[in-house]
Coordinates of C-alpha atoms in Angstrom, one line a residue:
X1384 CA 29.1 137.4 171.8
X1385 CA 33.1 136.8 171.8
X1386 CA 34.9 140.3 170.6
X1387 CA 37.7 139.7 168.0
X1388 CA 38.2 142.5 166.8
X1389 CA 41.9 142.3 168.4
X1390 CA 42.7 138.9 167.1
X1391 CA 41.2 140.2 163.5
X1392 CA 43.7 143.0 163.8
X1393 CA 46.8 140.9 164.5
X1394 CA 45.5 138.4 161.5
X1395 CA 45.3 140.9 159.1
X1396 CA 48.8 142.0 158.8
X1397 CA 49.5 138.4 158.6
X1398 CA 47.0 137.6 155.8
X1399 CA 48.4 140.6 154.2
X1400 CA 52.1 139.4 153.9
X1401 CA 51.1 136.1 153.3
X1402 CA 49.1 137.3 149.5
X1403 CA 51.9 139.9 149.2
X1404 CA 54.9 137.2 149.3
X1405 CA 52.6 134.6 147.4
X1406 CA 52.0 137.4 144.5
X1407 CA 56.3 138.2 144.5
X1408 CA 56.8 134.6 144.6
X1409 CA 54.6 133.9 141.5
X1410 CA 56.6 136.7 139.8
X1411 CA 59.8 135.5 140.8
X1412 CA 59.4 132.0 139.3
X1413 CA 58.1 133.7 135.8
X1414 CA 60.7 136.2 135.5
X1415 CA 63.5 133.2 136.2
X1416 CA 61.8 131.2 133.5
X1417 CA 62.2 134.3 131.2
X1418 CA 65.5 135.4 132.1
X1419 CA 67.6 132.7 133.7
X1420 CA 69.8 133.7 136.4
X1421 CA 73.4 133.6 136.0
X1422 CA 73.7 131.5 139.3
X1423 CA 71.7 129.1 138.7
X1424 CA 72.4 125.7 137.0
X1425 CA 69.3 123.8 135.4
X1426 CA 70.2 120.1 135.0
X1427 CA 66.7 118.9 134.0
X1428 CA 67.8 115.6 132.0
X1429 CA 65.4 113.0 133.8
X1430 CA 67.2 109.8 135.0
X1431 CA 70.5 111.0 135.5
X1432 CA 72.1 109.8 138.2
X1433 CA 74.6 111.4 140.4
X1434 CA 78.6 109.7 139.7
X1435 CA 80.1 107.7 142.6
X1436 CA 82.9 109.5 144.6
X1437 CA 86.4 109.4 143.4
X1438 CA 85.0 107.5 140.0
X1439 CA 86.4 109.7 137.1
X1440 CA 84.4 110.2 133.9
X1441 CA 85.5 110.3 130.5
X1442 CA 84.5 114.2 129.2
X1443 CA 83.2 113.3 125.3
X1444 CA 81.8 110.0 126.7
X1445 CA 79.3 111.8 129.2
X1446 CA 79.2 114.7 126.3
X1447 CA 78.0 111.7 123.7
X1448 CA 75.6 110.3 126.5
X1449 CA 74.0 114.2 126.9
X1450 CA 73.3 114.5 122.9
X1451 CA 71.3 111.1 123.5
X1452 CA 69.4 112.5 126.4
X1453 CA 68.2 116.0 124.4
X1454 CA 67.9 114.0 121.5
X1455 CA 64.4 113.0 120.8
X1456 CA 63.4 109.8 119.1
X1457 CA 62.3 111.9 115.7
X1458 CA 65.7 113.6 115.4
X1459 CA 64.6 117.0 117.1
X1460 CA 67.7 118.0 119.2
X1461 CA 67.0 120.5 122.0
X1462 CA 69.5 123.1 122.8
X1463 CA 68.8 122.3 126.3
X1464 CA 66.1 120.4 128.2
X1465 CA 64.1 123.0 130.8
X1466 CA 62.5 126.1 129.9
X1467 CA 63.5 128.6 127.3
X1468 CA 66.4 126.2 125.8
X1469 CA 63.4 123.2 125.0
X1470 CA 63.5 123.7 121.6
X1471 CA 65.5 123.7 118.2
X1472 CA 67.7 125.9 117.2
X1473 CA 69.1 125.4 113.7
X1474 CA 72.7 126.3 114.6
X1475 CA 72.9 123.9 117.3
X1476 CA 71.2 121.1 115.9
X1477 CA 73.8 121.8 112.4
X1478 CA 76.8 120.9 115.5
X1479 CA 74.7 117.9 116.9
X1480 CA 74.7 116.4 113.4
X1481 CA 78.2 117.3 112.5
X1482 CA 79.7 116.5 116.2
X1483 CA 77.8 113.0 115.4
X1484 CA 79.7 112.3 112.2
X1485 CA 82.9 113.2 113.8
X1486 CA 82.6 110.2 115.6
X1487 CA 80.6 108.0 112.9
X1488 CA 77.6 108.5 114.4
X1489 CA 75.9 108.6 111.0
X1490 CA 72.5 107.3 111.2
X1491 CA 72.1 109.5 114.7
X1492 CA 73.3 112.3 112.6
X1493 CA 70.9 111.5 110.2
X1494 CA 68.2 111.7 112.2
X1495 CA 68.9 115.5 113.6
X1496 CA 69.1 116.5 109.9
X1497 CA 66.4 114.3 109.0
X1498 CA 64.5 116.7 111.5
X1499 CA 65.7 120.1 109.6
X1500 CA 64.9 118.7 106.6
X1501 CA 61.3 118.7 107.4
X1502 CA 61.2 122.3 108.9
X1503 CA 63.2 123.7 106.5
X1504 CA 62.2 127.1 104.9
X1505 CA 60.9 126.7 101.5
X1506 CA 61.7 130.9 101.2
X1507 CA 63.6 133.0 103.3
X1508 CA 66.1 133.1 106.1
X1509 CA 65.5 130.1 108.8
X1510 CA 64.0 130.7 112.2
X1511 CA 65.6 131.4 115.3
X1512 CA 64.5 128.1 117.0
X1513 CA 61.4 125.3 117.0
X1514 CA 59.7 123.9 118.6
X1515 CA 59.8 120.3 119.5
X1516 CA 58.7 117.8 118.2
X1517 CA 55.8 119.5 116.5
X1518 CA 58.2 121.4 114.3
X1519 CA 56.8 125.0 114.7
X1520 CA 58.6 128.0 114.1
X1521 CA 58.3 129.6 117.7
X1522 CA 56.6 133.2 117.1
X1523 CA 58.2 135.1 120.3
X1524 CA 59.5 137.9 118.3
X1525 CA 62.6 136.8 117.8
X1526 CA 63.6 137.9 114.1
X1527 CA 65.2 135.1 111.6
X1528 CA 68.4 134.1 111.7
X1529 CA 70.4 134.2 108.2
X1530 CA 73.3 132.3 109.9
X1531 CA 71.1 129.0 110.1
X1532 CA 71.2 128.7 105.8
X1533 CA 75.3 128.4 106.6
X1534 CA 75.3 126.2 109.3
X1535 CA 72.9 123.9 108.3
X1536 CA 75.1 123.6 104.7
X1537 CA 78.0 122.8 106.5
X1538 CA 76.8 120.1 108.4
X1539 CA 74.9 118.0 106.0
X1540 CA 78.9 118.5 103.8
X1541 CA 80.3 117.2 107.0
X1542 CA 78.6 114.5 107.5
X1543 CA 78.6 113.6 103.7
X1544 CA 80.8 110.3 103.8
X1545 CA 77.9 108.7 106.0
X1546 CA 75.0 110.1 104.2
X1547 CA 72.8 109.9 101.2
X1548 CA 73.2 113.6 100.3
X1549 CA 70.8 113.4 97.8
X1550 CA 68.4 113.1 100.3
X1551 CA 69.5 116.6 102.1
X1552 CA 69.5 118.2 98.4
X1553 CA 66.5 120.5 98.6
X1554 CA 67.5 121.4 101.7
X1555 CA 71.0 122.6 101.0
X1556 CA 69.1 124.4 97.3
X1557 CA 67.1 126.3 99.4
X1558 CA 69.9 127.1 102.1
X1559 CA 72.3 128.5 98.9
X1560 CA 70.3 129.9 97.0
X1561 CA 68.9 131.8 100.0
X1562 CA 72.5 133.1 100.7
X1563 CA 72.9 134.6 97.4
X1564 CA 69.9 136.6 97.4
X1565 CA 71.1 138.0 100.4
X1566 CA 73.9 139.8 99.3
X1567 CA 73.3 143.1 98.4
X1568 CA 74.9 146.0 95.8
X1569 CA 78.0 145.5 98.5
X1570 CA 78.3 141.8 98.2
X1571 CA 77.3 141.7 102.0
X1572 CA 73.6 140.3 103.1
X1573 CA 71.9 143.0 105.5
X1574 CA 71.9 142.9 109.3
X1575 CA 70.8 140.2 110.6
X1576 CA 70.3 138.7 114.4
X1577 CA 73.5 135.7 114.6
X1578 CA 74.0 133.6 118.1
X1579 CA 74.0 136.5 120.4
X1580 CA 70.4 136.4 119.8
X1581 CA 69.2 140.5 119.4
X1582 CA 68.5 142.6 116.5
X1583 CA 71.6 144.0 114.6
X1584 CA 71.7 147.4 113.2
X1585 CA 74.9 146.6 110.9
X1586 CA 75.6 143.0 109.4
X1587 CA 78.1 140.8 111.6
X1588 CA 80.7 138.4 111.4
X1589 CA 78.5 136.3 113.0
X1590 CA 76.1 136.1 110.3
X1591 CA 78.9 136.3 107.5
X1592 CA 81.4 133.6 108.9
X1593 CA 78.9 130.7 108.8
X1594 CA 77.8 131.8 105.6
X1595 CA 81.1 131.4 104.0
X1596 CA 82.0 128.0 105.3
X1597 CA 77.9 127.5 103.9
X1598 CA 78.9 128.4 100.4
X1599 CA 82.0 126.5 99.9
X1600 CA 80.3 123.4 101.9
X1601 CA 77.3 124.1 99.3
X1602 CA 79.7 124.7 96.4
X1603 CA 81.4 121.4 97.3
X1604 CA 77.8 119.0 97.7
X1605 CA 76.4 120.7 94.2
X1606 CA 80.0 119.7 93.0
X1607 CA 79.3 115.8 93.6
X1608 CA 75.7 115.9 93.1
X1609 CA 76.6 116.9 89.6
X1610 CA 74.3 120.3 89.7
X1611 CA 76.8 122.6 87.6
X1612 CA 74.4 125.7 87.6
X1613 CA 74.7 125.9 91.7
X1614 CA 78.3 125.2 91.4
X1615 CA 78.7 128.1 89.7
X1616 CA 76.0 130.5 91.1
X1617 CA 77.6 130.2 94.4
X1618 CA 80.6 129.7 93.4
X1619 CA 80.5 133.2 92.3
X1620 CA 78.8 134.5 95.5
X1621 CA 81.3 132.9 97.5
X1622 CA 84.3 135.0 95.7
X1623 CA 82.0 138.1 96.1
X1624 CA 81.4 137.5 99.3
X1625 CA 84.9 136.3 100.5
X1626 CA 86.4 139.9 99.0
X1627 CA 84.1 142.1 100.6
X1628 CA 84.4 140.4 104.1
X1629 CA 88.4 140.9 103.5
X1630 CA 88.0 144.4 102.6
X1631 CA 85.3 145.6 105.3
X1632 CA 86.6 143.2 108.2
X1633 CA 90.0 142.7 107.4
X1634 CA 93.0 142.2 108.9
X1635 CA 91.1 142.2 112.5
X1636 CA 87.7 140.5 111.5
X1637 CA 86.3 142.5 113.9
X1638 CA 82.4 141.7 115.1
X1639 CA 81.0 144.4 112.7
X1640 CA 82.7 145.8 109.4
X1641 CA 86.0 148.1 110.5
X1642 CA 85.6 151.8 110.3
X1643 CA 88.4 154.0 111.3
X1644 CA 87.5 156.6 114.0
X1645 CA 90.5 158.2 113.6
X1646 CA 93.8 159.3 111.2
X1647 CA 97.4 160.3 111.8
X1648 CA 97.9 161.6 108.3
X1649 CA 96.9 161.2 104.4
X1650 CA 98.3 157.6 103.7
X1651 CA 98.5 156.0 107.1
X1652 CA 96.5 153.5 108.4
X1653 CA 94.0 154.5 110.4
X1654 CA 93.9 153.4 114.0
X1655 CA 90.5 152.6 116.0
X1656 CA 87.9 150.3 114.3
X1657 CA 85.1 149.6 115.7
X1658 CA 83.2 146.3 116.4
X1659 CA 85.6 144.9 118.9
X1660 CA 86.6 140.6 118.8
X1661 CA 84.2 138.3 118.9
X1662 CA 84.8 134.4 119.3
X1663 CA 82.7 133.8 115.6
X1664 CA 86.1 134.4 114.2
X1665 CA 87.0 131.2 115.0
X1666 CA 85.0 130.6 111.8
X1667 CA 87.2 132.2 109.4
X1668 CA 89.3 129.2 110.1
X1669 CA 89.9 125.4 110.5
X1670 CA 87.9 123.5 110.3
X1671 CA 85.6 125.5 109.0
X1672 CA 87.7 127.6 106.2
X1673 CA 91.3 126.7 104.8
X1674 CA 93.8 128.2 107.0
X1675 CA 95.6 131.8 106.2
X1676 CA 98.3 133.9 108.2
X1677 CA 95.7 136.9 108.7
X1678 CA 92.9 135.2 110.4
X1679 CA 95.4 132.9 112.9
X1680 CA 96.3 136.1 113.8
X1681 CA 92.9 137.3 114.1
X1682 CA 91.7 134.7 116.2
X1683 CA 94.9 134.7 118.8
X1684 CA 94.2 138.1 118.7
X1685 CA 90.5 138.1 120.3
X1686 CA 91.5 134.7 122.5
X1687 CA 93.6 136.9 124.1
X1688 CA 91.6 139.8 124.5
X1689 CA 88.5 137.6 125.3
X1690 CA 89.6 135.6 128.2
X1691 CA 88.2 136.2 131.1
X1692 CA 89.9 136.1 134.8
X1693 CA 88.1 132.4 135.5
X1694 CA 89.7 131.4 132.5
X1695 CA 86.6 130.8 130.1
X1696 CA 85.9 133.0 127.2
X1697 CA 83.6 135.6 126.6
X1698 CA 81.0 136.2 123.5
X1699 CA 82.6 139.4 122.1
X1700 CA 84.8 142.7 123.5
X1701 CA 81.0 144.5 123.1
X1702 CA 79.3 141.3 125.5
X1703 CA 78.3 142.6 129.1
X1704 CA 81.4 142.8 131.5
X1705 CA 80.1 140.7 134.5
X1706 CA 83.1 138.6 134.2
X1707 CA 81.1 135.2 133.0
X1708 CA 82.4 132.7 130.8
X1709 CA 80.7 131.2 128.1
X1710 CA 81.1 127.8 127.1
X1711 CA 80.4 127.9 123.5
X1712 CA 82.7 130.2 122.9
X1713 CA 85.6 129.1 125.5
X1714 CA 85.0 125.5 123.0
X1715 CA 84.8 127.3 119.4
X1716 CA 88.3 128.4 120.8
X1717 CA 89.4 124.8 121.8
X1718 CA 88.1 123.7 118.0
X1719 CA 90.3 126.0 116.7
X1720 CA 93.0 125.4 118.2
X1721 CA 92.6 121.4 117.6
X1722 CA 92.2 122.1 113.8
X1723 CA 95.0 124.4 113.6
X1724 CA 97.8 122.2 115.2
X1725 CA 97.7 123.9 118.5
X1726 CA 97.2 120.7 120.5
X1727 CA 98.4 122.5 123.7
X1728 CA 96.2 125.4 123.9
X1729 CA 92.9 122.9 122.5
X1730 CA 93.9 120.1 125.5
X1731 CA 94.3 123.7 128.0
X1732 CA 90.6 124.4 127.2
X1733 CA 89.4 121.2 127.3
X1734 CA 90.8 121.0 130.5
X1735 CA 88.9 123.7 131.6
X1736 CA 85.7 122.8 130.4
X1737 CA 86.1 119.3 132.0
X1738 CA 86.9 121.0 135.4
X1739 CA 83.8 123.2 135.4
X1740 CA 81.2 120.5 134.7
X1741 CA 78.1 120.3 136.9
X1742 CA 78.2 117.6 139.6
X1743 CA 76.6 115.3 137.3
X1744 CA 79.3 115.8 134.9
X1745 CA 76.9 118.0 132.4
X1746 CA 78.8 120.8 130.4
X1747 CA 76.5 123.9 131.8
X1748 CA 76.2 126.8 129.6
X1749 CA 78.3 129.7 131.4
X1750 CA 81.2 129.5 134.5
X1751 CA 80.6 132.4 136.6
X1752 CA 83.4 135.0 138.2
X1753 CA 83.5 132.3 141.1
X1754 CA 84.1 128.7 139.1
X1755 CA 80.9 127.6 139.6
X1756 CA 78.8 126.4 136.5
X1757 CA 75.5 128.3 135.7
X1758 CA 72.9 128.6 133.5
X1759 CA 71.6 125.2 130.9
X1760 CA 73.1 121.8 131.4
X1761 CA 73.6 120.3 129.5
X1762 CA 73.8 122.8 126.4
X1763 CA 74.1 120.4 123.0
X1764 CA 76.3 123.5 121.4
X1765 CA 79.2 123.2 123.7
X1766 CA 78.8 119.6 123.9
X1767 CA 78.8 119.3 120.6
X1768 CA 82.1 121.6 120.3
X1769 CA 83.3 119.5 123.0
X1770 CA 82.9 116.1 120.8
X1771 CA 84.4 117.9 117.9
X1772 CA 87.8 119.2 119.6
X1773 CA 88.2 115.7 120.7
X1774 CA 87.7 114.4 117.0
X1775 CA 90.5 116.9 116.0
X1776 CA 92.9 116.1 118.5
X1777 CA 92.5 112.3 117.4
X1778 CA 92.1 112.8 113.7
X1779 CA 92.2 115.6 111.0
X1780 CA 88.7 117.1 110.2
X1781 CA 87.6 118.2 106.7
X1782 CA 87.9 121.5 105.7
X1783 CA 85.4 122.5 103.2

């Protein structure tokens, strides 16, 4: 009989490595699909074909051609198409519909709100995301979102010269009235998670900013629907909350309500507040609030402070310093900037959003320290931005 007991000896190490690196790789590809690296760039839109050499393409054409492709037939829009983005989340689909209307994309926009309508929340706050197209809300422990009853008001009031609103009323019923018994003895809702997606200990401006722009879009659509009770119910909780975002966030409309940390003296202002910028504050402003001297300031202010080295934007002064750009919040800038006049500084960021496109030509959802796109693309919420900065560089958008 043959002896192998030396070949068996060499084999098993081998064998050995082989399970090991099979087991690591297996663990690799889940951890990736829970936590997507910052290098890497998922373009999953099927059929997509690569652009010719040298052949330019126009930015909110491709953008407009990206909201068809994570659109699906029944009006669900994904944020994204692999993974963790595949399903619904009621802030970016609100931006979908509205980005739409900017561009008289009516019965499209239709169809995304068509698709909140039927998930809506007949009680409480809306869910983080959906899924798609079943309509499910997802139970992975993330918390619901309060910010979703704003955004989604705002929308269908966007898009209201294009749409039956009558249609959208229960919705936008159960989005105010859900605002108003929110706020609490301080006229502020409680903490709730907004788009930076983790549990908040102290209510933020990017919970309370959509809600505002919610209540005077809701205020306005109760106005011409003829439903005088609403009008005036949140109405009211619109003043109450306007003043107690002034006088705990104001002048700086910082991420959570200003605290001082520190005094010269009795009767001067007190210096340190904490919460730090964060880009939501482009909310306080056009187009999604009347324009005032303190919140320009404001959101100059954290544009300054939040632009990163690559020249993209960052969530917030409290986000991870890895020197990433986001480009939801490099747009929400751009928007801004469009609705307040600023032409040069809104065609600047465009700019820069159009330079940092995937190869396809896909808007990816961060730029890392290097210029090189990363993460989802495309993302519908910065494509949507991206659709609505163009609007308001060609035409004035409504201000609710």
């Amino acid at each position: 009989m043959r002896d192998d007991s030396a070949r068996r000896v060499k084999w098993f190490p081998r064998a050995v490595i082989a399970v090991l690196l099979a087991f690591l790789a297996v663990g690799t590809l889940s951890n990736l699909e829970r936590n997507p690296q910052p290098q890497l760039v998922a373009e999953g839109v099927p059929g997509r074909q690569m652009p010719a050499t040298g052949v330019p393409y126009d930015l909110v054409r491709h953008a407009l051609a990206d909201l068809d492709a994570l659109t699906l037939p029944d009006g669900a829009t994904l944020a994204g198409w692999d993974g963790p983005w595949r399903y619904v989340w009621p802030r970016d689909a609100s931006f979908v519909a509205a980005a739409r209307c900017s561009v008289k994309q009516y019965s499209e926009a239709g169809r995304v709100l068509g698709f909140l309508d039927r998930i809506r929340p007949t009680a409480g706050r809306w869910g983080a995301r959906y899924s798609a197209p079943e309509g499910g809300e997802l139970q992975d422990g993330r918390e619901p979102q309060l910010d979703g009853s704003g955004w989604v008001l705002w929308a269908t009031w966007f898009c209201a010269d294009g749409l039956d609103l009558t249609k959208y009323w229960p919705m936008v019923k159960e989005s105010g009235d859900q605002i108003v018994a929110e706020l609490g003895p301080d006229d502020l809702p409680a903490a709730s998670p907004d788009y930076w997606e983790r549990p908040e200990s102290k209510v933020t401006l990017g919970t309370i900013a959509p809600l505002l722009t919610g209540l005077r879009s809701g205020v306005a659509i109760a106005g011409k629907l003829g439903h005088p009770n609403e009008v005036s119910i949140w109405q009211n909780a619109l003043d109450r909350l306007s003043a107690a975002t002034d006088r705990r966030f104001g002048p700086d409309y910082p991420r959570t309500p200003a605290e001082a940390v520190s005094f010269v003296e009795p009767g001067v202002e007190p210096i340190g507040l904490e919460g730090g910028a964060d880009a939501i504050v482009t909310v306080l402003g056009p187009p999604f609030a009347p324009p005032r001297e303190s919140v320009t300031a404001a959101i100059e202010h954290a544009h300054r402070v939040l632009t990163q080295p690559n020249g993209g934007v960052t969530p917030g002064e409290q986000w991870r310093t890895d020197g990433v750009a986001w480009t939801p919040q490099t747009a929400l800038f751009a928007l801004s900037a469009a609705a307040r006049g600023d032409r040069s500084t809104a065609q600047a960021l465009l700019a820069w959003l159009d330079e940092h496109r995937t190869p396809i030509g896909a808007l990816p959802e961060k730029v890392n320290r290097d210029l090189s796109p990363a993460g989802e693309a495309p993302l519908a919420w910065t494509t949507s931005l991206v659709i609505l900065t163009a609007s308001a560089l060609n035409h004035p958008l409504p201000i609710p």
